[in-house]
Short mmCIF file of C-alpha atoms and ligand atoms in Angstrom, two decimals:
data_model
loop_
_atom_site.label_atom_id
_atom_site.label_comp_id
_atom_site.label_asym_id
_atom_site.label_seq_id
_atom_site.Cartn_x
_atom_site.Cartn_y
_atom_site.Cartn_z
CA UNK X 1 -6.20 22.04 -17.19
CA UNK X 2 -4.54 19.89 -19.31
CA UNK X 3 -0.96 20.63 -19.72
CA UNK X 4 2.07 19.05 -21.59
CA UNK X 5 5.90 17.46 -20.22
CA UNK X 6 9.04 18.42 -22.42
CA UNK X 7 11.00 14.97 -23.54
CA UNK X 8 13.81 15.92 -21.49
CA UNK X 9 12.14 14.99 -17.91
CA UNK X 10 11.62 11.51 -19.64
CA UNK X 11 14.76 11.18 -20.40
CA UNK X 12 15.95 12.34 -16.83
CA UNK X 13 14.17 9.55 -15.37
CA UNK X 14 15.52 6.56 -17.08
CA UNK X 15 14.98 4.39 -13.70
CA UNK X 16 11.36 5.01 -14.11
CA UNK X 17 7.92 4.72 -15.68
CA UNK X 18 6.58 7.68 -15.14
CA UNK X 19 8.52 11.23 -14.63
CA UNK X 20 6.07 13.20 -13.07
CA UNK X 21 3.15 11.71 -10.87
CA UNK X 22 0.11 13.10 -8.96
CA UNK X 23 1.64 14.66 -5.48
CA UNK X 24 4.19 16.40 -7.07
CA UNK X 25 4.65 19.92 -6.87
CA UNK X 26 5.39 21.97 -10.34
CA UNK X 27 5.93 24.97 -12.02
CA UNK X 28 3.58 25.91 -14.82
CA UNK X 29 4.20 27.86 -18.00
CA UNK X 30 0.51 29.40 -19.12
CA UNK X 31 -0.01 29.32 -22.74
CA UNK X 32 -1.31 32.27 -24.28
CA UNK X 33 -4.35 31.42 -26.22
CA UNK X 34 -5.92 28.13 -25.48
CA UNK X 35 -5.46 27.77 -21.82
CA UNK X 36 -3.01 24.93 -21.72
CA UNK X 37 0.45 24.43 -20.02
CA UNK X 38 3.54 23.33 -20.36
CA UNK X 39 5.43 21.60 -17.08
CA UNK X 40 9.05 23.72 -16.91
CA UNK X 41 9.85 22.40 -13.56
CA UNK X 42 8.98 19.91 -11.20
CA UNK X 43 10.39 20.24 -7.38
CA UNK X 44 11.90 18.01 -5.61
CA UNK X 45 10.24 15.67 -3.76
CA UNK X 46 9.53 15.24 0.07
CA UNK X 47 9.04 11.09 -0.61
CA UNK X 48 7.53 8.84 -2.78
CA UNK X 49 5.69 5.70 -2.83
CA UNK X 50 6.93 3.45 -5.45
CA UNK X 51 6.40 -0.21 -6.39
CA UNK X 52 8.28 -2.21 -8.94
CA UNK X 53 6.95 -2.00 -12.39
CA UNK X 54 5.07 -4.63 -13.33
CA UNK X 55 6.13 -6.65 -16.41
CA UNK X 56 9.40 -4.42 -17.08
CA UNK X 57 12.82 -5.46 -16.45
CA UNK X 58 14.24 -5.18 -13.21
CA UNK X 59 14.61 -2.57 -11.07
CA UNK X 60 12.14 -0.37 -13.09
CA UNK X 61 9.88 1.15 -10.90
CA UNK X 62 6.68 2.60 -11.02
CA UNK X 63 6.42 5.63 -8.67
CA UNK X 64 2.26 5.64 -7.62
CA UNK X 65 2.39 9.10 -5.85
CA UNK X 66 4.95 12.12 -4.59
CA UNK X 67 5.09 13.90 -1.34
CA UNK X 68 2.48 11.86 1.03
CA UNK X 69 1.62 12.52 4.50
CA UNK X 70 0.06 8.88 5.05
CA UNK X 71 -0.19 5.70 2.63
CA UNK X 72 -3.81 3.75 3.17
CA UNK X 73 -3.48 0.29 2.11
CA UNK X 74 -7.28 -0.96 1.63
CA UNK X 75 -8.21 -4.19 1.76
CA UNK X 76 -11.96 -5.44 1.70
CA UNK X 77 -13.47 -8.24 4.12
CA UNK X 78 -15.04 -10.31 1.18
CA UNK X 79 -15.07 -10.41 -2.50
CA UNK X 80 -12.04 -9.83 -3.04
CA UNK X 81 -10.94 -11.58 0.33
CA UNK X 82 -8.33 -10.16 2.52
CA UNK X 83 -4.64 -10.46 1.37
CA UNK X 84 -2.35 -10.36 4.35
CA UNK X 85 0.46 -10.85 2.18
CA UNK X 86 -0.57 -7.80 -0.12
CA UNK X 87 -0.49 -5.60 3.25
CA UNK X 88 2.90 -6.93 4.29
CA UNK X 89 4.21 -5.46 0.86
CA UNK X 90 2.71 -2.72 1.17
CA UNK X 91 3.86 -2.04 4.91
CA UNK X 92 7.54 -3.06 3.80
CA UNK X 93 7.43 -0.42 0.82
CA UNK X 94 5.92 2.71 2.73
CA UNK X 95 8.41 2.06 5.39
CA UNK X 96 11.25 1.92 2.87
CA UNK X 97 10.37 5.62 2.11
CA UNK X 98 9.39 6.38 5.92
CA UNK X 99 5.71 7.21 4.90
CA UNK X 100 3.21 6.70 7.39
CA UNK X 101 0.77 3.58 6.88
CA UNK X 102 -2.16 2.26 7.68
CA UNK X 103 -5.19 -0.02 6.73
CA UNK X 104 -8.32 0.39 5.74
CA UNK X 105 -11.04 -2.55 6.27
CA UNK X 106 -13.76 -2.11 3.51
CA UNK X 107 -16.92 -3.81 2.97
CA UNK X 108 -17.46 -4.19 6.78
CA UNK X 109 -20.51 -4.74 5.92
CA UNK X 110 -19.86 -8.18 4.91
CA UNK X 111 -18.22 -9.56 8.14
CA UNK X 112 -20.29 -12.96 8.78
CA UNK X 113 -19.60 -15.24 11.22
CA UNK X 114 -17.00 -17.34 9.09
CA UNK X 115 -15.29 -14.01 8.65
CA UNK X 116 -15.80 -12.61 12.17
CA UNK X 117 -12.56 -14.01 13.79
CA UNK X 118 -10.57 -13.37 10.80
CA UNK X 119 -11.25 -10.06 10.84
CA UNK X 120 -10.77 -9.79 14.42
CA UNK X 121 -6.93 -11.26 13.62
CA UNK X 122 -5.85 -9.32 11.13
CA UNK X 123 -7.53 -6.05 12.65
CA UNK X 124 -5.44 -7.19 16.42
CA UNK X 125 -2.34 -7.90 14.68
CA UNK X 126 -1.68 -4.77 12.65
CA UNK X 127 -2.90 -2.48 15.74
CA UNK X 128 -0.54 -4.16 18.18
CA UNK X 129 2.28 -3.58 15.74
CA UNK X 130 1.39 0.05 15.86
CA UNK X 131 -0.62 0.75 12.40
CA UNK X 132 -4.17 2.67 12.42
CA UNK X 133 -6.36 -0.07 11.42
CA UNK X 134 -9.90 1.67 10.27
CA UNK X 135 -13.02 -0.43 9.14
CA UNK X 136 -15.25 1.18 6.54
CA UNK X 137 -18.19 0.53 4.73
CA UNK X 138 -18.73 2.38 1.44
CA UNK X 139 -22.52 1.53 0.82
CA UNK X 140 -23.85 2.33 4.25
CA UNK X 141 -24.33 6.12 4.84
CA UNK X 142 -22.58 6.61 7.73
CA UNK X 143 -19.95 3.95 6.86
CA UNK X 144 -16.57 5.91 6.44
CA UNK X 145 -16.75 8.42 9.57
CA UNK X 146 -14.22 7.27 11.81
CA UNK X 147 -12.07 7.23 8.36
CA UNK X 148 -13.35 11.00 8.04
CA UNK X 149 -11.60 12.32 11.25
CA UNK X 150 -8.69 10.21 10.22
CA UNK X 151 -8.01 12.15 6.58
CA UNK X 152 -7.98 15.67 8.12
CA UNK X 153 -5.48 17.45 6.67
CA UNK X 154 -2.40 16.46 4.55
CA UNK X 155 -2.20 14.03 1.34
CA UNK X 156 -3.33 10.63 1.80
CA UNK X 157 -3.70 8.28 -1.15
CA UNK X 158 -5.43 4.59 -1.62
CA UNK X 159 -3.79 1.74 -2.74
CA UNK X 160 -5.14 -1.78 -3.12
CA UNK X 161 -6.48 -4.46 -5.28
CA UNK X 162 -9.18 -4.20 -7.81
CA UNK X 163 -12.63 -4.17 -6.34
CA UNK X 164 -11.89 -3.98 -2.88
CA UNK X 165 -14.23 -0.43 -3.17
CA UNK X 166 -11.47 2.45 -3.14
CA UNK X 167 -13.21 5.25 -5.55
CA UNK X 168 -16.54 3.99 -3.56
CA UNK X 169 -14.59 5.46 -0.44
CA UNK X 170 -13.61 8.25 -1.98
CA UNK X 171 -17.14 9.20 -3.69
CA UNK X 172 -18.77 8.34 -0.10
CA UNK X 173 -15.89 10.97 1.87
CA UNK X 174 -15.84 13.17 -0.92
CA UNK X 175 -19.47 14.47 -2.61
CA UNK X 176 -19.04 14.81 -5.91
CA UNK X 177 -15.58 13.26 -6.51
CA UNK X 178 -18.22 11.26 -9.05
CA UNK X 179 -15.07 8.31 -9.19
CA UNK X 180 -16.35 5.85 -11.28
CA UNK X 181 -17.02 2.30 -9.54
CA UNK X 182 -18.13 -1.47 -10.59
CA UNK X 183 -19.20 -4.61 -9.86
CA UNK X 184 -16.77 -7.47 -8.77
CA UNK X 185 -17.15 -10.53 -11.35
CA UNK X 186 -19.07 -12.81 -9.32
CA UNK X 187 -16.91 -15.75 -10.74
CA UNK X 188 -13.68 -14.63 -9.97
CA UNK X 189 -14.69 -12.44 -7.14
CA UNK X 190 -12.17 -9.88 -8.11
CA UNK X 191 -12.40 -6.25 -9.42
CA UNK X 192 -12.65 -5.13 -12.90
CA UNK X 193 -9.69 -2.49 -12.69
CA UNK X 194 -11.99 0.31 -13.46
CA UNK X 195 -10.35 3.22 -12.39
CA UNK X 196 -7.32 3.68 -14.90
CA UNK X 197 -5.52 6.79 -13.38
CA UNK X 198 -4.58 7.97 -9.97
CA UNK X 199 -6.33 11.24 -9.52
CA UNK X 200 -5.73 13.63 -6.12
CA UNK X 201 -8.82 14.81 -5.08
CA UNK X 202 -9.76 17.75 -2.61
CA UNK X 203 -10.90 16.96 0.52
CA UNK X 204 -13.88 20.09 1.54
CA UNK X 205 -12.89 21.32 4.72
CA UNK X 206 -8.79 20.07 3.83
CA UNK X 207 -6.44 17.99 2.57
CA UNK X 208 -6.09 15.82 -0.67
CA UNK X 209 -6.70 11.94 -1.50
CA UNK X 210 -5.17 10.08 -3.96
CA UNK X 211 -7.86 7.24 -5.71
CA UNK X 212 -5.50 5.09 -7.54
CA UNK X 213 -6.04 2.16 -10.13
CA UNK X 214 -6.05 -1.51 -8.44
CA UNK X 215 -2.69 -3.31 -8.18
CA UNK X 216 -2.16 -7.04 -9.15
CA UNK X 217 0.28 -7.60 -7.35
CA UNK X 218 3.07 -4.97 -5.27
CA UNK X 219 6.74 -5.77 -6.59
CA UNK X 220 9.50 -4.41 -4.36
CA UNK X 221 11.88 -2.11 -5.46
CA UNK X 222 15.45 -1.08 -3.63
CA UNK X 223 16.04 -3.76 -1.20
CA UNK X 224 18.45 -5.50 -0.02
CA UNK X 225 17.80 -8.87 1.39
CA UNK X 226 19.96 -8.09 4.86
CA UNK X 227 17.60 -5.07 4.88
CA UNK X 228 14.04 -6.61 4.60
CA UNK X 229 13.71 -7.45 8.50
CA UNK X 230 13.93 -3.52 9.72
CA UNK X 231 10.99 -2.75 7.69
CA UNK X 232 8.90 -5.43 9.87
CA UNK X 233 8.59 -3.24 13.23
CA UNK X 234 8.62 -6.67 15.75
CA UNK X 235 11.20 -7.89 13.69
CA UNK X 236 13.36 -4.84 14.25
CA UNK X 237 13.27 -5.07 17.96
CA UNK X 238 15.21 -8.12 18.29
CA UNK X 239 17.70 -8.06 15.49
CA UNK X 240 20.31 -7.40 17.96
CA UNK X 241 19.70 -10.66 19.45
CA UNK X 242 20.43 -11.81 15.88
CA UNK X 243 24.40 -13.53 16.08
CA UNK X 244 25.36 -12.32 12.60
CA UNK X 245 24.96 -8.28 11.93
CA UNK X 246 23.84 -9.57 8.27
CA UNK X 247 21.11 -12.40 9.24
CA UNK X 248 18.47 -12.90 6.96
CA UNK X 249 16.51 -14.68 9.23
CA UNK X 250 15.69 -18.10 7.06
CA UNK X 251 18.35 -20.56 7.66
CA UNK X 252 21.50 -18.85 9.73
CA UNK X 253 21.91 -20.45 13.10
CA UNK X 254 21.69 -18.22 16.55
CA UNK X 255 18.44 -16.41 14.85
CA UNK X 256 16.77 -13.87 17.29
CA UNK X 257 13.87 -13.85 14.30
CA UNK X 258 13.36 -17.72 13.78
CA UNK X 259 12.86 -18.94 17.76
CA UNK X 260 10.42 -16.05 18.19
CA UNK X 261 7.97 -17.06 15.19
CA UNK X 262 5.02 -18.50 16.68
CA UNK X 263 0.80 -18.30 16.50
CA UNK X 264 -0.04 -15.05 17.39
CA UNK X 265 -2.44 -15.39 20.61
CA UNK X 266 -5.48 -12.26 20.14
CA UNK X 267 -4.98 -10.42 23.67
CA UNK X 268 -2.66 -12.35 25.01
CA UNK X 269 0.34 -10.51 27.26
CA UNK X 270 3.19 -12.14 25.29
CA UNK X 271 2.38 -10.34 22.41
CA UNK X 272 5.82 -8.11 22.55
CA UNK X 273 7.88 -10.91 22.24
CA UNK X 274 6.03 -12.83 19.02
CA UNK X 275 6.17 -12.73 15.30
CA UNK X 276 3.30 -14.19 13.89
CA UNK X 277 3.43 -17.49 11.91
CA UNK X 278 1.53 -14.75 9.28
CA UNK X 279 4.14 -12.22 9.23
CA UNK X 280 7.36 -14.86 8.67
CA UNK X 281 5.76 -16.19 5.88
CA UNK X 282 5.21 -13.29 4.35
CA UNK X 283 8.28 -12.15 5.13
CA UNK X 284 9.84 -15.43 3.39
CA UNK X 285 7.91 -14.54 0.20
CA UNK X 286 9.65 -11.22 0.20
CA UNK X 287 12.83 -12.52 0.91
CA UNK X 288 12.54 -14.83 -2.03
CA UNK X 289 11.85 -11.88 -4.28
CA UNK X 290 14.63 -9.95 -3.03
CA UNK X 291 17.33 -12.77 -3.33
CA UNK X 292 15.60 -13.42 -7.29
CA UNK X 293 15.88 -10.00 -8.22
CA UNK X 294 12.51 -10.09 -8.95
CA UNK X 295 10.02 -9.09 -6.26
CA UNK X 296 7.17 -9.56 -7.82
CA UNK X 297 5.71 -12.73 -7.09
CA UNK X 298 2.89 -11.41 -5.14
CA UNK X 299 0.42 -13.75 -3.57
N1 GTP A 1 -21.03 -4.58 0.23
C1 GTP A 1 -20.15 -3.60 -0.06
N2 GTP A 1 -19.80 -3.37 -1.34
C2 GTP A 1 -18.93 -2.38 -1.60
C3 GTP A 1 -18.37 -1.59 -0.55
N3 GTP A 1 -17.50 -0.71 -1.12
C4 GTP A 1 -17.54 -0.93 -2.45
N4 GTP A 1 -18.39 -1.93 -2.74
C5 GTP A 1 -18.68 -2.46 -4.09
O1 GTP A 1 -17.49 -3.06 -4.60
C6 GTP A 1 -17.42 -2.89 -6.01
C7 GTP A 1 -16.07 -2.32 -6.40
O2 GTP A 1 -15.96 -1.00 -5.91
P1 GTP A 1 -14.95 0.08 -6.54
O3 GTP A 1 -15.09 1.30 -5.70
O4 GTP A 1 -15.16 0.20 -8.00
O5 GTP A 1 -13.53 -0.63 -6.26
P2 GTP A 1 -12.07 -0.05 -6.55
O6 GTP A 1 -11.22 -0.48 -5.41
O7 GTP A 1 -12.09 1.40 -6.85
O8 GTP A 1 -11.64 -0.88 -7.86
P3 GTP A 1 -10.62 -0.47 -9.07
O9 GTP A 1 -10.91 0.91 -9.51
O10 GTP A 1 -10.89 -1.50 -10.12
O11 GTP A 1 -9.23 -0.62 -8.47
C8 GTP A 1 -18.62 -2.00 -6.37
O12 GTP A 1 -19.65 -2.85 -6.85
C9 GTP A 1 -19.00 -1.36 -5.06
O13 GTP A 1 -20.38 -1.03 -5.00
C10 GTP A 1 -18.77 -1.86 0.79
O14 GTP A 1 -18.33 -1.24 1.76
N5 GTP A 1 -19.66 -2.88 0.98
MG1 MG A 2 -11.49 2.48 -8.47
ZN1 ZN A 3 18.12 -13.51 12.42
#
């Protein structure tokens, strides 16, 4: 049904893009005739998962969906290539608004041997910091059922780059969802940004999930730069260590952060008490944003 919003929720929402969004919950006024509606009230929300808006001035954000019981970031092995840096974002973000995250692995298909190990990195890392990490492959039958059990219940949503095969997930878990999917330019090997609105989607049997247009990049929005380190979970655990309550973690002396940065080791027992060469750098790029105001450099 296609129903309209009254100016004054835009106006309410001044700090925003978009006043209502798909995950929210609202109360309907029925027309008489034509079987529209008109939006009278929307409820308040449980959470949100926002990024900053891209292009708009600062502090504009751009909320992508209301009232989540888990945030998929999905990533693909090859064409587009994996972007640890995109999943860091994404992490920091969900955890800003205490959503549950994890990562999806498309196009498993495609793991070679010069992908092999990478894959087996990124996949160890983000499980040992305590994230589901699922891999998936939209064009083989069977290729999304350990993602199946996983979506059982409660609103998920998808969030990722162009191309990296999120309505080809949701058309494989859901029949019929009849998302519309393309080919990645072989030039660029990126996505085509062919889905152009987030749609929520029942899942037979229960549940909802979100199919969402790609992202260029994922700007963060209401952070602090003192802040950023709680949102990475092995930074967290030795902030105390930290001498200053207010280290940043780049360049203050007596860092609990900095002496712990080294090459994560696949299997290896130290694990606990290492931050991945990986994870500081991408933790760097988002303290940059912060400080600028501008989180949006992506990467
Ligand atoms: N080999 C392989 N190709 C896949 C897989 N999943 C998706 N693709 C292909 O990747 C291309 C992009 O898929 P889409 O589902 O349109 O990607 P998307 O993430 O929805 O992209 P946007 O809507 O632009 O954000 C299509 O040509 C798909 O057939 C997979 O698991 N393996
Ligand atoms: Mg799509
Ligand atoms: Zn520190």
């Amino acid at each position: 049904m296609s129903c309209t919003l009254p100016g004054r929720f835009r106006r309410q929402t001044a700090v925003a893009t978009n006043p209502v969004v798909i995950g929210d919950v609202v109360e309907l006024e029925l027309g008489e005739e034509d079987g529209s509606g008109q939006i009278v009230e929307i409820a308040p929300r449980r959470n949100k998962l926002s990024r900053r808006a891209a292009g708009r001035r600062v502090g504009v954000e751009h909320v992508i969906m209301a009232n989540i019981d888990m945030a998929w970031i999905v990533q693909s092995v090859q064409k587009p290539k994996f972007n640890g840096g995109l999943v860091d974002r994404f992490l920091v973000m969900a955890s800003v608004y205490d959503i549950p995250a994890g990562i999806i692995i498309n196009k498993a298909d495609l793991i070679d041997e010069r992908s092999a190990d990478a894959m087996d990195f990124w996949s160890g890392l983000y499980e040992d910091l305590g994230y589901p990490v699922v891999f998936t492959s939209a064009t083989t039958p069977d290729g999304a059922a350990q993602l199946r059990s996983e979506l059982a219940g409660g609103m998920h949503v998808f969030v990722g780059a162009s191309g990296v095969g999120k309505s080809s997930l949701v058309n494989l878990l859901i029949p019929g969802a009849d998302q519309r999917t393309s080919h990645v330019s072989e030039r660029t090997r990126k996505g085509r940004h062919t889905t152009t609105f987030a749609e929520l989607i029942r899942i037979p049997g229960g549940g909802w999930l979100a199919d969402t247009p790609g992202l260029r990049e994922f700007g963060l929005v209401g952070l602090e730069p003192p802040a950023l380190g709680h949102h990475f979970p092995e930074m967290a655990r030795v902030l105390p260590e930290c001498r200053f309550p207010n280290c940043t973690h780049d360049h203050e002396p007596g860092c609990g952060v900095k002496e712990r940065v080294h090459e994560f080791l696949v299997g290896s027992d130290v694990v606990d008490a290492v931050i991945s060469a990986e994870r500081y750098e991408s933790y760097l790029s988002m303290l940059a944003a912060v400080r600028l105001g501008d989180a949006d450099t992506g990467r």
